[in-house]
Coordinates of C-alpha atoms in Angstrom, one line a residue:
X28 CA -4.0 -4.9 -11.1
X29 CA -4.9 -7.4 -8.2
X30 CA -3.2 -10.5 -7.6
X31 CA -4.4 -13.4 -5.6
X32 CA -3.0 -16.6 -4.1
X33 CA -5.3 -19.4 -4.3
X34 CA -4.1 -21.1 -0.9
X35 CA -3.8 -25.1 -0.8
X36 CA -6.2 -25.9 1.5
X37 CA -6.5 -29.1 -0.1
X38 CA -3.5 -31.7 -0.3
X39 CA -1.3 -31.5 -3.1
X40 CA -2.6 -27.7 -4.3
X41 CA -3.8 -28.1 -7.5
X42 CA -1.4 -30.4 -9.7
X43 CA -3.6 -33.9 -9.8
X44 CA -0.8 -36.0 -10.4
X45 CA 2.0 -38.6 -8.9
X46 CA 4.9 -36.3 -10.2
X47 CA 4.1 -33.3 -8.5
X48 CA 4.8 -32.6 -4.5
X49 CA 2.8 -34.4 -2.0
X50 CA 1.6 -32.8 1.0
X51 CA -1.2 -32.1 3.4
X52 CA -3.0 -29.2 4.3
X53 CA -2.1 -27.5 7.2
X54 CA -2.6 -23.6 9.2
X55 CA 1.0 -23.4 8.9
X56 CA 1.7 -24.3 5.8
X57 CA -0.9 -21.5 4.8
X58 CA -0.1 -18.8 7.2
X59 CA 3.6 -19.3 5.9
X60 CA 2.2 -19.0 2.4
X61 CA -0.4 -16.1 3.0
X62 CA 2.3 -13.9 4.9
X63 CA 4.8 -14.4 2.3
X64 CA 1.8 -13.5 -0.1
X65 CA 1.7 -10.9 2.0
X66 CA 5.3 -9.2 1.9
X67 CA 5.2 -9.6 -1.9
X68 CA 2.1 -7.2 -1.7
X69 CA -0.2 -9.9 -3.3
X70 CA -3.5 -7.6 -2.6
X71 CA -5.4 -11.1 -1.6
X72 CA -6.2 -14.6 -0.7
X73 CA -8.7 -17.3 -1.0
X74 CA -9.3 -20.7 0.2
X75 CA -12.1 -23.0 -1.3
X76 CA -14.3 -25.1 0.4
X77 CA -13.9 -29.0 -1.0
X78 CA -16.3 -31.8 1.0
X79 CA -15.1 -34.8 -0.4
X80 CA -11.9 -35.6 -2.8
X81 CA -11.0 -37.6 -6.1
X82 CA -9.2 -40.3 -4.9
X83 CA -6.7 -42.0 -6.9
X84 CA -3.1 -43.1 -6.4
X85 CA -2.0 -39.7 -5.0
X86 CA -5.9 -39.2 -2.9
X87 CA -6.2 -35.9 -4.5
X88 CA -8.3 -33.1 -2.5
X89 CA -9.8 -36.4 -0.1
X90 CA -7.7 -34.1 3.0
X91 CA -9.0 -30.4 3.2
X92 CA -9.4 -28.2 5.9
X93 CA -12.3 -25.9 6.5
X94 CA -12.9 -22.5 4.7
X95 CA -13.9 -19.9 7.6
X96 CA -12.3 -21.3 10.5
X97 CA -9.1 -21.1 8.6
X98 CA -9.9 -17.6 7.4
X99 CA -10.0 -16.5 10.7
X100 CA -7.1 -17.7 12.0
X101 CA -5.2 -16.3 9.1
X102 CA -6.5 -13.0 9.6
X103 CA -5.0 -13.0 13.0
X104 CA -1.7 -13.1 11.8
X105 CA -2.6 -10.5 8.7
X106 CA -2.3 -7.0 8.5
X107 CA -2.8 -6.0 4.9
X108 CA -4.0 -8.8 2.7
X109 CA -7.6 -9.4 1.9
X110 CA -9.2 -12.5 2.7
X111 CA -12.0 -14.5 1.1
X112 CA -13.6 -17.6 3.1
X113 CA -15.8 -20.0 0.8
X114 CA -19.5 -21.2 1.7
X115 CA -20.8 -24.1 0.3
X116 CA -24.6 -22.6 0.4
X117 CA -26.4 -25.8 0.3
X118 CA -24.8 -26.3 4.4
X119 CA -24.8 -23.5 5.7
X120 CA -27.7 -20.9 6.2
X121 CA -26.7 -17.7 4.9
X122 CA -27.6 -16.2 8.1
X123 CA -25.4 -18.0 10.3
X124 CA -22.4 -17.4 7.2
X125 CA -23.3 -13.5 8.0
X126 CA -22.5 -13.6 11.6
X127 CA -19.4 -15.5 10.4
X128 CA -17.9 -13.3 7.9
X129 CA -18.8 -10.0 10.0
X130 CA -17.2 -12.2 13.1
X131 CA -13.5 -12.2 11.1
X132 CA -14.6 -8.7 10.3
X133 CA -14.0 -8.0 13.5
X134 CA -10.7 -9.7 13.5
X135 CA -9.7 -7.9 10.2
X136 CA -12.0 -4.7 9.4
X137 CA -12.0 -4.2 5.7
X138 CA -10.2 -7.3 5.0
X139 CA -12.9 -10.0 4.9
X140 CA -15.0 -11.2 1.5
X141 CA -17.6 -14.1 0.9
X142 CA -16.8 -16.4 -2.1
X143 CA -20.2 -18.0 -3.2
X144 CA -20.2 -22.0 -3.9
X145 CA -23.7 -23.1 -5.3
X146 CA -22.1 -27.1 -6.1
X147 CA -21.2 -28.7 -9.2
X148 CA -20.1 -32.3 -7.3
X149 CA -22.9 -34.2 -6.0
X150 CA -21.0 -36.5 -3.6
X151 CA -19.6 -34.0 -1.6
X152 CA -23.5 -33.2 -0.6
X153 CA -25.3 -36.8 -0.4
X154 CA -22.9 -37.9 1.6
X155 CA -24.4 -35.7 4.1
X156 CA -27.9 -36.3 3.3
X157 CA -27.5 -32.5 1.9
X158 CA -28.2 -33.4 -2.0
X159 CA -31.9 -32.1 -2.6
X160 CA -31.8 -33.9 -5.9
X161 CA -30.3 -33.3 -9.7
X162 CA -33.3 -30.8 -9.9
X163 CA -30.9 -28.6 -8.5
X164 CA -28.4 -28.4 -10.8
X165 CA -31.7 -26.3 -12.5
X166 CA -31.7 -24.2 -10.1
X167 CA -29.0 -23.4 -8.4
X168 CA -28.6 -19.6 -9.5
X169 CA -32.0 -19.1 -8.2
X170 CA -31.2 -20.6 -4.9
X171 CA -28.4 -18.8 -4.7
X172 CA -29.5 -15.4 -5.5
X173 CA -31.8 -15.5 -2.0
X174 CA -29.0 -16.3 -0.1
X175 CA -26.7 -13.8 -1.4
X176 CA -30.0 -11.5 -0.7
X177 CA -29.9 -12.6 2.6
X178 CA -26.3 -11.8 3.6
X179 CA -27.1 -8.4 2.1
X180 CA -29.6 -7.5 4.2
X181 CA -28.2 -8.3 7.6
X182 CA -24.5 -6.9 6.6
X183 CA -26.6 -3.7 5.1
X184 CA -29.3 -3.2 7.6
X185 CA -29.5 -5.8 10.4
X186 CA -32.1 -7.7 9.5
X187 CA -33.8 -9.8 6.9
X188 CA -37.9 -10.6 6.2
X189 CA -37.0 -12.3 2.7
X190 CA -40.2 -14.4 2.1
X191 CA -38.0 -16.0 -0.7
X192 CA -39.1 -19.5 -2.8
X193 CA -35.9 -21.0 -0.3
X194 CA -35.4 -18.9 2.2
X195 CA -38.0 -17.6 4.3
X196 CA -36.6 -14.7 6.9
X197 CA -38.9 -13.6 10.1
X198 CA -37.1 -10.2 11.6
X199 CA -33.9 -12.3 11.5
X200 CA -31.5 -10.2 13.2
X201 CA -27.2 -9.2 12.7
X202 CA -25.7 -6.9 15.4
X203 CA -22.5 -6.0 14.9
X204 CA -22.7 -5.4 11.4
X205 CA -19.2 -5.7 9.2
X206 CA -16.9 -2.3 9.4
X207 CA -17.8 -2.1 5.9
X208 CA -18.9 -3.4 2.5
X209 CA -18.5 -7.1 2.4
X210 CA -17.5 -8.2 -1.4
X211 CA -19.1 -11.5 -2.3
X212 CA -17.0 -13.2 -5.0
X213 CA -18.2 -15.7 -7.2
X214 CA -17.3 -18.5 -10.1
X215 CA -19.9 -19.1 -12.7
X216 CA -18.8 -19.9 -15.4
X217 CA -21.8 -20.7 -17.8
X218 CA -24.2 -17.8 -19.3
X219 CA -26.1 -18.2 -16.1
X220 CA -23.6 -18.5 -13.6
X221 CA -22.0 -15.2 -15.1
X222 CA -25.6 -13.6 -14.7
X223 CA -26.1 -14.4 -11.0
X224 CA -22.5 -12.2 -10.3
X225 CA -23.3 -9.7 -13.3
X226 CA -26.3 -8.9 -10.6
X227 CA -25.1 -9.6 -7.3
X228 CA -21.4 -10.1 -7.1
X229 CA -18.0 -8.1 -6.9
X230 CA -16.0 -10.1 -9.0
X231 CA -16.3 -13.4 -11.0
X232 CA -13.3 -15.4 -10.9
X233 CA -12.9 -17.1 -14.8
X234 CA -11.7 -20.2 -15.2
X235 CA -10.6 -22.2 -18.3
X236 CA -10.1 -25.8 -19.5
X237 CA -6.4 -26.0 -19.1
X238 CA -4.9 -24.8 -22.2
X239 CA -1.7 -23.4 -21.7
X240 CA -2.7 -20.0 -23.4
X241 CA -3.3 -16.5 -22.1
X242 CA -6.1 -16.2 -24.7
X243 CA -8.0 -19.0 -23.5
X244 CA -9.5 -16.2 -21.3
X245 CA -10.5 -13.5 -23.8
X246 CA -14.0 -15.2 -24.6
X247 CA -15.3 -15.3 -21.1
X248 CA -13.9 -12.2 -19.7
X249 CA -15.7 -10.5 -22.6
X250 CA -18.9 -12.3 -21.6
X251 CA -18.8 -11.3 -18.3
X252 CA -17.9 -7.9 -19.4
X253 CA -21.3 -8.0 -21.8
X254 CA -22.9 -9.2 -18.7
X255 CA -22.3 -6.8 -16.5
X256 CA -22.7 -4.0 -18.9
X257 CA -26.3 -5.2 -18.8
X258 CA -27.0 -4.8 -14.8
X259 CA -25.0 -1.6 -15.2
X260 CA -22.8 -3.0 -12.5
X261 CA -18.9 -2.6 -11.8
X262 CA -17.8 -6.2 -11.7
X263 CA -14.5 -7.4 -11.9
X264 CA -13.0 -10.7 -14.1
X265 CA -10.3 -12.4 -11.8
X266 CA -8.7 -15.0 -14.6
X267 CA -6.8 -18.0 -12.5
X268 CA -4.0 -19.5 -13.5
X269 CA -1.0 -21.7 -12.3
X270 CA 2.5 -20.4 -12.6
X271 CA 5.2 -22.8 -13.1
X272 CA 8.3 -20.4 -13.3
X273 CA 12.1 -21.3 -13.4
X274 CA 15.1 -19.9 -14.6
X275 CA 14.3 -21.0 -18.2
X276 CA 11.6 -21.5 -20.3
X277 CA 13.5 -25.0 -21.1
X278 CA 13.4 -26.0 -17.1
X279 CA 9.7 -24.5 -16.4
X280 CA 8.5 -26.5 -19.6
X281 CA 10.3 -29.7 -18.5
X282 CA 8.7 -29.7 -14.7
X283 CA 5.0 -29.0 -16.8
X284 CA 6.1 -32.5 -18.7
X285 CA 6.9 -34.5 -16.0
X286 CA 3.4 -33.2 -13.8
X287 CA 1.5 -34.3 -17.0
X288 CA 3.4 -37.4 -17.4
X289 CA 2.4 -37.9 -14.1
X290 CA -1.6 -37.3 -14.0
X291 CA -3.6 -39.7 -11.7
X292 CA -6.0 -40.6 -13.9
X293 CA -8.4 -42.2 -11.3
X294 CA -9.0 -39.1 -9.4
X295 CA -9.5 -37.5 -13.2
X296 CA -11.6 -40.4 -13.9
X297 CA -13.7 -39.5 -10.7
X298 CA -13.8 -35.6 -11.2
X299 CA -15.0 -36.4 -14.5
X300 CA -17.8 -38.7 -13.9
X301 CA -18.9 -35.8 -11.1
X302 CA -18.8 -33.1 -13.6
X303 CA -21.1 -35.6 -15.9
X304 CA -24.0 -35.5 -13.6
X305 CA -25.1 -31.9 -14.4
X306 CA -26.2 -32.5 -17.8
X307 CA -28.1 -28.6 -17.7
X308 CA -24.9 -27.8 -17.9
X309 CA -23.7 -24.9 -20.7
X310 CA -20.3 -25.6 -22.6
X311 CA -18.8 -22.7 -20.3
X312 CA -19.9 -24.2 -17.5
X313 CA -17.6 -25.6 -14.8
X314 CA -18.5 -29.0 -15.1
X315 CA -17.6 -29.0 -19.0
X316 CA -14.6 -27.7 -18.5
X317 CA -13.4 -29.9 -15.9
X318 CA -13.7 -32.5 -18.5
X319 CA -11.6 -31.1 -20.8
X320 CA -8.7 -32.9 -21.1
X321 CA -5.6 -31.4 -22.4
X322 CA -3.8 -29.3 -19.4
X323 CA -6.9 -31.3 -17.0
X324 CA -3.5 -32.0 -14.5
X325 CA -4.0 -28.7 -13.1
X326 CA -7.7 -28.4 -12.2
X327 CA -9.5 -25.8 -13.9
X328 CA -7.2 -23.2 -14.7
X329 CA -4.4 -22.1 -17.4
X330 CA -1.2 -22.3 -17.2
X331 CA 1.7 -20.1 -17.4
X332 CA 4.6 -22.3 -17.8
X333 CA 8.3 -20.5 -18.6
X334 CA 10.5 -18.2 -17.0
X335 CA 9.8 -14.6 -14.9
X336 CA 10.1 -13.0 -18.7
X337 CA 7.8 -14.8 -20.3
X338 CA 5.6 -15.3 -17.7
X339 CA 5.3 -12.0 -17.1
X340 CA 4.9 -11.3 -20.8
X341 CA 2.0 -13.6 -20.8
X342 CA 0.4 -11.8 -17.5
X343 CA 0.4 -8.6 -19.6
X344 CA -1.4 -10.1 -22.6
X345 CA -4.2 -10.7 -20.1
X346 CA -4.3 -7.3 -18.4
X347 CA -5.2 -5.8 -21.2
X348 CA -9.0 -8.0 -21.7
X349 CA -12.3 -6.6 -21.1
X350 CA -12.8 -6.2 -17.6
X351 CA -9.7 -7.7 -15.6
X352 CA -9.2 -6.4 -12.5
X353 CA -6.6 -8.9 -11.1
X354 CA -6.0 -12.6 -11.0
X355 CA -5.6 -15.3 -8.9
X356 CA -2.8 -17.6 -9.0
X357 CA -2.1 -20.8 -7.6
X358 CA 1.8 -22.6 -7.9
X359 CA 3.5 -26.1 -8.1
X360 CA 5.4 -24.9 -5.4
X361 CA 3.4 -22.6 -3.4
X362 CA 6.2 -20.9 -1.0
X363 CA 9.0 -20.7 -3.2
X364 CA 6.8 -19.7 -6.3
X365 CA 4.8 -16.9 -4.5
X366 CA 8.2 -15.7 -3.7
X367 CA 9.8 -15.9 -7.0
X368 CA 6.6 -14.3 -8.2
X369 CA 7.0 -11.0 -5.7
X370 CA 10.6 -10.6 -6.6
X371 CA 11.1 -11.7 -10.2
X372 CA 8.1 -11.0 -11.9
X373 CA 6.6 -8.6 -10.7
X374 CA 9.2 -6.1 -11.3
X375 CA 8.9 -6.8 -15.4
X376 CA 5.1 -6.6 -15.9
X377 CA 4.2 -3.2 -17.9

């Protein structure tokens, strides 16, 4: 079983609220947290790529650095742990993210992966003239499907002559090509999202609307499972969760309370009236579930809320669904809990 950190390259991490710790983004912060990740033998890491924030009281997400250039400076200070960089594919042509990705290759052979954004957030794209219109929500998969073809071709065999619907290719060329197999990661979430990595990804990282449950991640594991049985592919679920983890169940579940308690409800407000606009959108899909509200404090994702016992109790429950191969973890406290994580829990799972 693979574990993840989900690295704050974003202020605040992921707790949207005015109780939790305020911060900014920084390479230090993240090479502090990324090399701890990395003594605790956390098997990987991945930063997101976020255009434009949520606002509110505590200006959630509106401070982020970028995905690749931070990946790259990370894996010079790496030995072990894998790294995943995100592209946003509506800006940036999948040929230039090859030469990217097989550029930190070079600076980490074997260590490198491509997380695929297609865009649920429409602002963080017309704000750079970038937005070809709600059409695309439509279409997204398909677009993206030609530039995951792309990447395959150069990283493969050097070159590309897709004559695609989006992309057209004329003896585009890659030299050096990656040491290796590049895994491209992805995060659909709706029947068609899970498709497009059924067919051409590695692993499909599952999200859920915030309930604080293990189980909330049964349903769409075993979708992607179905999913992938269909394509006859090997593709991994990576469920994410946060883990708030004290002493006592009593002191984790009283630091959930107070980030709740907390919530900035404008930046909510605004994340949900982005999430709105894609009205193609399946109830799995990622811009339903953002909308969800209970547990909505924490962006996306369950959480494990308690102490190293029953947090690794709950982590167990989950290893045993259709299909998981890891998971990714983000934490109130990045540092200390990635830490706590590697010493304390760890040791009890089964």
């Amino acid at each position: 079983m693979d574990f993840g950190v989900f690295i704050p390259i974003g202020n605040n991490g992921w707790l949207i609220s005015e109780n939790a710790p305020q911060y900014m983004p920084s390479f230090d912060l993240n090479k502090r947290i990324v090399q701890e990740a990395e003594a605790q033998d956390f098997a990987f890491a991945l930063s997101m790529i976020k255009l434009r924030g949520f606002g509110g009281k505590t200006e959630f997400w509106d401070h982020n650095l970028e995905s690749f250039t931070l990946m790259a400076g990370l894996a010079a200070v790496t030995e072990r742990i894998k790294l995943y960089a995100s592209t946003a594919v509506l800006t940036l042509p999948p040929a230039l993210v090859a030469r990217m990705a097989t550029t930190i290759d070079s600076i980490a052979p074997g260590r490198f992966g491509v997380n695929i954004v297609s865009g649920w957030a429409s602002g963080e794209y017309s704000q750079m003239g970038l937005w070809p219109g709600d059409d695309y929500f439509g279409y997204r998969y398909d677009y993206s499907t030609e530039y995951v073809q792309v990447l395959r071709d150069l990283w493969e065999k050097g070159t590309c002559d897709l004559d695609g619907q989006y992309f057209q290719m004329t003896d585009c060329k890659l030299s050096p090509k990656p040491s290796g197999h590049v895994d491209i990661v992805c995060a659909g979430q709706s029947e068609r999202g899970m498709r497009f990595c059924a067919e051409h990804g590695d692993y499909n990282f599952i999200l859920s609307p915030g309930i604080n449950t293990p189980e909330t991640y049964r349903e769409p594991t075993e979708k992607l499972a179905e999913a992938a049985a269909k394509t006859g592919r090997d593709v991994g679920s990576l469920p994410l969760f946060m883990a708030i983890i004290a002493d006592t169940d009593e002191e984790a579940q009283a630091k959930w309370r107070s980030y709740h308690d907390g919530a900035d409800l404008a930046a909510l407000g605004y994340m949900a009236d982005e999430g709105s606009k894609d009205t193609t959108a399946d109830e799995g899909g990622t811009a339903r579930t953002i909308n969800l509200p209970e547990g909505a404090v924490n962006f996306n994702m369950a959480t494990l809320v308690g102490s190293p016992e029953t947090v690794a109790r709950q982590i167990d429950e989950v290893a045993k669904m259709p299909g998981v191969k890891g998971m990714m973890f983000t934490f109130d406290d990045f540092e200390q809990g990635v830490r706590t994580f590697g010493e304390k829990v760890k040791p009890l799972l089964g």
